[in-house]
XYZ file of C-alpha atoms in Angstrom:
269
model
C -1.556 -12.224 -13.799
C -4.822 -11.549 -11.951
C -5.322 -15.276 -11.385
C -1.877 -15.711 -9.808
C -0.207 -17.325 -12.823
C 3.248 -16.274 -13.981
C 2.893 -13.819 -16.841
C 4.764 -14.560 -20.095
C 5.905 -10.927 -20.370
C 6.942 -8.401 -17.660
C 4.172 -6.280 -16.192
C 6.553 -3.290 -16.219
C 9.696 -3.193 -18.334
C 11.770 -0.001 -18.202
C 15.091 -1.814 -18.313
C 16.336 0.369 -21.183
C 15.895 3.479 -19.042
C 17.265 2.157 -15.751
C 20.887 2.393 -14.672
C 21.380 -0.679 -12.494
C 24.030 -2.282 -10.316
C 25.176 -1.759 -6.733
C 22.675 0.553 -5.034
C 21.165 1.641 -8.360
C 18.262 0.215 -10.304
C 14.501 -0.061 -10.142
C 14.307 0.659 -6.432
C 10.675 0.836 -5.363
C 7.090 0.681 -6.658
C 3.990 2.085 -4.961
C 0.429 1.491 -6.137
C -2.076 4.308 -5.777
C -4.611 3.655 -2.967
C -7.329 3.666 -5.666
C -5.290 1.571 -8.105
C -8.190 -0.779 -8.895
C -10.111 2.218 -10.232
C -7.453 4.538 -11.674
C -4.614 2.117 -12.726
C -1.934 4.485 -11.385
C 1.400 3.254 -10.040
C 4.591 5.071 -9.083
C 8.198 4.034 -9.580
C 11.519 5.107 -8.081
C 14.494 4.300 -10.302
C 17.943 5.558 -11.257
C 19.011 6.588 -14.749
C 21.896 8.318 -16.452
C 21.446 11.476 -18.484
C 24.518 12.626 -20.408
C 26.548 10.354 -18.155
C 25.199 11.855 -14.912
C 23.262 9.676 -12.481
C 19.767 10.803 -11.432
C 16.997 9.556 -9.179
C 13.610 9.736 -10.868
C 10.116 9.361 -9.414
C 7.540 8.720 -12.134
C 3.886 7.870 -12.519
C 2.793 5.134 -14.916
C -0.616 3.695 -15.739
C -1.726 0.147 -16.233
C -2.760 -0.324 -19.841
C -4.505 -3.656 -19.199
C -4.301 -6.485 -16.671
C -1.021 -7.658 -18.140
C 1.066 -4.567 -18.841
C 1.921 -0.959 -18.005
C 2.051 1.689 -20.718
C 5.704 2.724 -20.438
C 5.252 5.432 -23.075
C 2.903 7.387 -20.808
C 5.516 8.061 -18.127
C 4.970 11.271 -16.156
C 8.021 12.452 -14.190
C 7.181 13.866 -10.756
C 10.678 14.439 -9.390
C 14.216 14.107 -10.692
C 17.383 14.945 -8.796
C 21.039 14.514 -9.612
C 23.007 11.880 -7.702
C 26.761 12.522 -7.594
C 27.548 8.949 -6.474
C 26.190 5.457 -7.003
C 25.382 4.675 -3.368
C 22.499 5.699 -1.097
C 20.074 5.706 -4.003
C 17.857 2.934 -2.625
C 14.944 5.035 -1.431
C 11.516 3.573 -0.783
C 8.273 5.174 -1.974
C 4.943 4.508 -0.267
C 1.520 6.026 0.205
C 0.713 7.240 3.692
C -2.644 7.125 5.495
C -3.141 10.728 4.331
C -3.124 9.616 0.680
C 0.157 11.411 -0.041
C 3.269 9.873 -1.571
C 6.344 9.591 0.674
C 9.879 8.853 -0.488
C 13.241 8.553 1.187
C 16.265 10.173 -0.433
C 19.671 9.140 0.859
C 22.728 11.270 1.509
C 25.416 12.025 -1.059
C 28.273 11.446 1.378
C 29.296 9.673 4.540
C 28.915 12.749 6.753
C 28.577 16.276 5.361
C 26.063 19.114 5.143
C 24.079 18.509 1.955
C 24.166 21.183 -0.780
C 20.766 19.944 -2.038
C 18.251 20.096 0.800
C 16.297 17.129 -0.596
C 19.114 14.712 0.219
C 19.057 12.848 3.548
C 15.325 13.419 4.008
C 11.846 11.976 3.787
C 9.932 13.926 1.130
C 6.143 14.076 0.836
C 3.996 15.130 -2.136
C 0.569 14.784 -3.650
C 0.199 11.948 -6.181
C 0.349 14.490 -9.006
C 3.679 15.841 -7.700
C 2.232 19.054 -6.273
C 2.589 20.330 -2.707
C 6.013 18.728 -2.405
C 7.913 19.366 0.800
C 10.460 17.916 3.187
C 8.673 15.888 5.842
C 11.743 15.081 8.001
C 15.477 15.839 7.848
C 18.761 14.467 9.130
C 18.152 10.899 7.918
C 21.325 9.604 6.292
C 19.835 6.641 4.441
C 16.398 5.512 5.614
C 15.592 2.800 3.083
C 12.829 0.958 4.940
C 9.903 2.825 6.501
C 6.221 2.289 7.120
C 3.186 3.135 9.233
C 2.420 0.896 12.191
C -0.861 -0.958 11.547
C -2.205 -0.301 15.079
C -1.072 3.200 16.077
C -0.498 4.710 12.616
C 2.929 6.097 13.523
C 5.597 6.306 10.853
C 8.778 4.411 11.718
C 11.957 4.124 9.669
C 15.368 2.478 9.943
C 18.391 4.664 9.275
C 21.933 3.691 8.247
C 24.273 5.695 10.398
C 27.708 7.146 9.630
C 30.704 4.968 8.692
C 34.370 5.288 9.660
C 33.756 5.947 13.372
C 34.935 2.559 14.634
C 33.199 -0.763 15.155
C 30.516 0.272 17.622
C 29.460 3.888 17.024
C 27.194 5.322 15.871
C 24.530 2.616 16.088
C 21.864 2.004 13.456
C 18.566 3.690 14.368
C 14.858 3.002 14.429
C 13.165 6.400 14.378
C 9.624 7.564 14.957
C 9.520 9.913 11.982
C 7.433 13.014 12.579
C 6.750 16.007 10.415
C 9.179 18.898 10.734
C 11.679 17.030 12.905
C 15.442 16.721 12.479
C 17.089 13.377 13.274
C 20.654 14.581 13.744
C 22.747 13.463 10.793
C 25.442 14.478 9.943
C 26.191 16.350 13.164
C 24.850 13.849 15.693
C 24.662 10.091 16.102
C 23.200 7.603 18.523
C 21.275 9.205 21.369
C 21.890 12.813 20.246
C 25.686 12.547 20.689
C 27.909 15.030 18.867
C 29.951 13.645 15.956
C 33.141 15.645 16.333
C 34.585 14.190 13.122
C 32.334 16.508 11.098
C 34.285 19.708 10.451
C 31.331 21.955 9.650
C 28.896 23.393 12.168
C 25.096 23.175 11.978
C 23.403 26.164 10.410
C 21.837 27.215 13.707
C 23.275 30.484 14.939
C 23.713 30.858 18.659
C 23.686 27.127 19.392
C 26.593 24.953 20.402
C 26.835 21.564 18.714
C 25.531 19.829 21.803
C 22.593 22.211 22.007
C 21.784 21.470 18.371
C 21.933 17.716 19.025
C 19.752 18.111 22.117
C 17.056 19.635 19.903
C 17.067 16.723 17.436
C 14.877 13.632 17.709
C 16.446 10.659 19.515
C 15.979 7.138 18.143
C 13.344 4.937 19.755
C 15.655 1.928 19.343
C 19.272 1.362 18.308
C 20.983 -1.650 16.757
C 24.562 -2.814 16.206
C 26.575 -0.291 14.212
C 27.039 -1.034 10.495
C 24.433 -3.821 10.361
C 22.834 -1.860 7.469
C 19.047 -2.235 7.842
C 17.272 -2.463 4.509
C 13.552 -3.229 4.335
C 10.984 -3.379 7.125
C 7.549 -4.991 7.032
C 4.895 -5.210 9.753
C 3.389 -8.600 10.417
C -0.391 -8.555 10.045
C -0.969 -12.191 9.157
C -2.365 -15.085 11.153
C 0.132 -17.880 10.462
C 2.508 -16.872 13.289
C 1.476 -16.756 16.968
C -0.661 -13.806 18.065
C 2.222 -12.044 19.818
C 3.871 -11.410 16.431
C 1.008 -9.280 15.133
C 2.042 -5.634 14.840
C 5.745 -6.407 15.174
C 8.139 -5.780 12.296
C 10.635 -7.916 10.435
C 13.805 -6.199 9.216
C 16.408 -7.365 6.723
C 20.033 -6.503 7.530
C 22.374 -6.306 4.549
C 25.448 -6.596 6.769
C 28.584 -4.569 7.343
C 31.440 -3.996 4.940
C 33.568 -2.031 7.427
C 33.313 -3.806 10.771
C 35.490 -6.512 12.308
C 33.955 -8.868 13.259
C 31.204 -8.384 10.654
C 27.565 -8.059 11.720
C 24.174 -8.131 10.036
C 23.368 -10.639 7.261
C 20.158 -11.561 9.053
C 16.462 -10.964 9.526
C 15.583 -9.319 12.845
C 12.287 -8.847 14.661
C 11.284 -5.529 16.217
C 8.770 -5.906 19.049
C 6.301 -3.054 19.435
C 4.359 -2.509 22.658
């Protein structure tokens, strides 16, 4: 509750609508920047409709201090998900007051038939003015704006089944209108020759296409599977930690020896 006590009933209970398990479930919640005044919050969750899995972004409103009115759900976006993985997208409000969400890929490495997959999408809080902010991001679960410079950074899961050490996981400076390479490129704009299809850029070789994509600002051990990222803005740790980020690594399922299963620190200059 408002006084910090544990509430006897859930603040938000949509368990009968959510399809959970694995990489499905109630995935992310974002509170409107003016939540104290307008009671609006936004939820990213997965559900099944006629047996088909969907990602849904919805707006709810706080009914009182203790509960959300689940009957006043307003759906902003709903897209079909052909598989159960890569559904764990974050939603967050940017400094511009718009709602950002990450939508994972539907495959390990393939051109997406739905252009919304493998992207960061941006929209107004009412769902209008929706557009793709950045492309070529296979599964960027954790992202956020640096508290000092305001830049948007995100951690991307790179392609599997390329061996133990390539391509590495990526920290990207995510900028509007940019392409980050997947599925055709990995690492520092290197061509992934395992992908049979060519990029939809006439007149360019694969290497030329990769050269035009955005390189990562930092790479990490392949298959470590970065999940969430949070910037440290507190005062409990030494001063040199302020503005750095902590990252949770889920860990590899397809690497020998395994890696990840840890919390890592990203140092920002």
